[in-house]
Short mmCIF file of C-alpha atoms in Angstrom, two decimals:
data_model
loop_
_atom_site.label_atom_id
_atom_site.label_comp_id
_atom_site.label_asym_id
_atom_site.label_seq_id
_atom_site.Cartn_x
_atom_site.Cartn_y
_atom_site.Cartn_z
CA MET A 24 108.13 152.62 96.02
CA ALA A 25 109.00 150.15 98.78
CA GLU A 26 107.81 146.55 98.70
CA PRO A 27 104.87 145.87 101.03
CA ILE A 28 105.87 144.22 104.29
CA PHE A 29 102.59 142.83 105.60
CA PHE A 30 100.26 142.55 102.64
CA ASP A 31 100.54 143.00 98.90
CA SER A 32 97.41 141.55 97.36
CA TRP A 33 94.88 138.79 97.63
CA ALA A 34 96.18 137.49 94.30
CA GLY A 35 99.58 136.82 95.89
CA VAL A 36 97.96 134.97 98.78
CA ALA A 37 95.81 132.96 96.38
CA ARG A 38 98.89 132.07 94.30
CA VAL A 39 100.73 130.76 97.37
CA LEU A 40 97.71 128.66 98.37
CA VAL A 41 97.07 127.20 94.90
CA VAL A 42 100.73 126.61 94.02
CA GLY A 43 101.43 125.33 97.54
CA LEU A 44 98.65 122.77 97.43
CA ALA A 45 99.61 121.61 93.94
CA ALA A 46 103.37 121.46 94.57
CA TYR A 47 102.94 119.76 97.94
CA GLY A 48 100.55 117.18 96.53
CA LEU A 49 102.80 116.44 93.57
CA LEU A 50 105.86 116.19 95.84
CA ILE A 51 104.07 113.63 98.03
CA VAL A 52 103.12 111.61 94.94
CA MET A 53 106.71 111.71 93.66
CA LEU A 54 108.18 110.69 97.01
CA ARG A 55 105.73 107.81 97.35
CA ALA A 56 106.48 106.67 93.78
CA SER A 57 110.23 106.78 94.40
CA GLY A 58 109.98 104.17 97.16
CA LYS A 59 110.53 103.81 100.87
CA ARG A 60 114.28 104.33 100.58
CA THR A 61 113.79 108.00 99.74
CA LEU A 62 111.97 108.50 103.05
CA SER A 63 114.19 106.29 105.22
CA LYS A 64 116.49 107.35 108.03
CA MET A 65 118.87 109.88 106.61
CA ASN A 66 122.58 109.78 105.98
CA ALA A 67 124.42 112.96 104.96
CA PHE A 68 123.50 112.53 101.28
CA ASP A 69 119.80 112.10 102.12
CA LEU A 70 119.90 115.20 104.31
CA VAL A 71 121.31 117.31 101.47
CA VAL A 72 118.55 116.12 99.14
CA THR A 73 115.89 116.80 101.77
CA VAL A 74 117.16 120.34 102.33
CA ALA A 75 117.28 120.90 98.55
CA LEU A 76 113.67 119.67 98.23
CA GLY A 77 112.55 122.03 100.99
CA SER A 78 114.40 124.96 99.48
CA THR A 79 112.98 124.26 96.04
CA LEU A 80 109.45 123.94 97.40
CA ALA A 81 109.83 127.24 99.27
CA THR A 82 111.07 128.96 96.12
CA VAL A 83 108.15 127.62 94.10
CA LEU A 84 105.73 128.79 96.79
CA LEU A 85 107.10 132.26 97.38
CA SER A 86 108.62 133.38 94.09
CA PRO A 87 106.05 134.53 91.55
CA SER A 88 108.79 134.39 88.90
CA VAL A 89 108.95 130.57 89.16
CA PRO A 90 106.03 128.90 87.36
CA LEU A 91 104.51 125.82 89.00
CA VAL A 92 105.55 123.51 86.14
CA GLU A 93 109.21 124.59 86.41
CA GLY A 94 109.13 124.12 90.17
CA VAL A 95 107.58 120.68 89.87
CA ALA A 96 110.22 119.79 87.25
CA ALA A 97 112.93 120.83 89.72
CA LEU A 98 111.34 118.75 92.50
CA ALA A 99 110.99 115.79 90.14
CA LEU A 100 114.65 116.11 89.14
CA LEU A 101 115.78 116.03 92.79
CA VAL A 102 113.58 113.02 93.57
CA TYR A 103 114.81 111.22 90.43
CA LEU A 104 118.47 111.94 91.29
CA GLN A 105 117.90 110.62 94.82
CA TYR A 106 116.32 107.49 93.37
CA ALA A 107 119.12 107.04 90.81
CA ILE A 108 121.91 107.48 93.36
CA THR A 109 120.33 105.04 95.82
CA TRP A 110 119.69 102.56 92.97
CA LEU A 111 123.33 102.84 91.91
CA SER A 112 124.63 102.62 95.48
CA VAL A 113 122.98 99.21 95.86
CA ARG A 114 124.62 97.96 92.65
CA VAL A 115 127.97 99.80 92.41
CA PRO A 116 130.25 99.61 95.47
CA ALA A 117 132.14 102.79 94.49
CA VAL A 118 128.89 104.77 94.52
CA GLN A 119 127.93 103.26 97.87
CA ASP A 120 131.31 104.26 99.30
CA LEU A 121 130.75 107.78 98.02
CA VAL A 122 127.31 108.34 99.54
CA LYS A 123 127.31 106.14 102.65
CA SER A 124 129.63 105.96 105.60
CA GLU A 125 130.46 102.82 107.53
CA PRO A 126 129.19 102.18 111.08
CA THR A 127 131.80 102.96 113.75
CA LEU A 128 132.45 100.99 116.92
CA LEU A 129 132.59 103.44 119.87
CA LEU A 130 132.56 101.03 122.80
CA HIS A 131 133.79 97.45 122.82
CA GLU A 132 133.45 94.98 125.71
CA GLY A 133 132.62 97.82 128.10
CA ARG A 134 135.62 99.97 127.08
CA LEU A 135 135.19 103.34 125.36
CA LEU A 136 137.32 103.69 122.21
CA ASP A 137 138.68 107.22 122.61
CA GLY A 138 140.17 107.44 119.11
CA ALA A 139 136.87 106.50 117.48
CA LEU A 140 134.99 108.93 119.72
CA LYS A 141 137.28 111.80 118.71
CA ARG A 142 137.20 110.95 114.98
CA GLN A 143 133.40 110.81 115.00
CA ARG A 144 133.02 113.82 117.35
CA VAL A 145 130.93 111.86 119.86
CA THR A 146 131.28 112.54 123.58
CA GLN A 147 131.44 109.94 126.33
CA ASP A 148 128.28 111.50 127.76
CA GLU A 149 126.42 110.77 124.50
CA VAL A 150 127.51 107.13 124.67
CA ARG A 151 126.44 106.93 128.31
CA ALA A 152 123.05 108.43 127.38
CA ALA A 153 122.64 105.77 124.68
CA LEU A 154 123.50 103.09 127.24
CA ARG A 155 120.84 104.44 129.61
CA GLN A 156 118.28 104.51 126.78
CA GLY A 157 119.22 100.87 126.14
CA GLY A 158 118.51 100.05 129.78
CA LEU A 159 122.16 99.74 130.84
CA ASP A 160 123.64 101.81 133.64
CA ASP A 161 127.22 100.55 133.35
CA PRO A 162 129.41 100.50 130.21
CA ALA A 163 130.71 97.09 131.31
CA ALA A 164 127.20 95.71 130.75
CA ALA A 165 127.48 96.47 127.03
CA ARG A 166 129.21 94.33 124.44
CA SER A 167 129.36 97.35 122.14
CA VAL A 168 127.96 100.70 121.12
CA VAL A 169 127.94 101.47 117.39
CA LEU A 170 127.52 104.82 115.67
CA GLU A 171 125.28 103.92 112.72
CA THR A 172 125.42 105.49 109.27
CA ASP A 173 122.35 107.61 110.05
CA GLY A 174 123.96 109.06 113.19
CA SER A 175 122.03 106.95 115.69
CA LEU A 176 123.74 104.96 118.44
CA THR A 177 123.01 101.24 118.74
CA VAL A 178 123.70 99.51 122.06
CA ILE A 179 124.40 95.79 122.01
CA PRO A 180 124.19 94.33 125.52
CA ARG A 181 126.33 91.41 126.69
#
């Protein structure tokens, strides 16, 4: 017999609601307990952890074969690993080098740095848009534009 497409049972709906509320609430508690750094602007490592948390939460919600306690244990493990890696990255330079990139100068003294733009896959139009957002209409009015570790562009006027 084929699996139901639109509706299976009220028990399945109730399970999603109960497990969803519990898992969501516990995830919020864990994220708050792990500190502000876990919820800060994301670098690539943070993005991977965030996607993993979302995937795990979805699995816990939608898979009846995953008990709530196992799902919460998986979420707790991901939050703990995020905390441990960020704790280590503050104390061990090699770990910091592994999980964080360095900011990149894209424009210096009004001149676009083509090599840096190509390496970082940033277009001149994106730099010009950042300049406009910073209130500058001419690249010569900027001392520099920096691609930050979280992917944002910082404009430093002259």
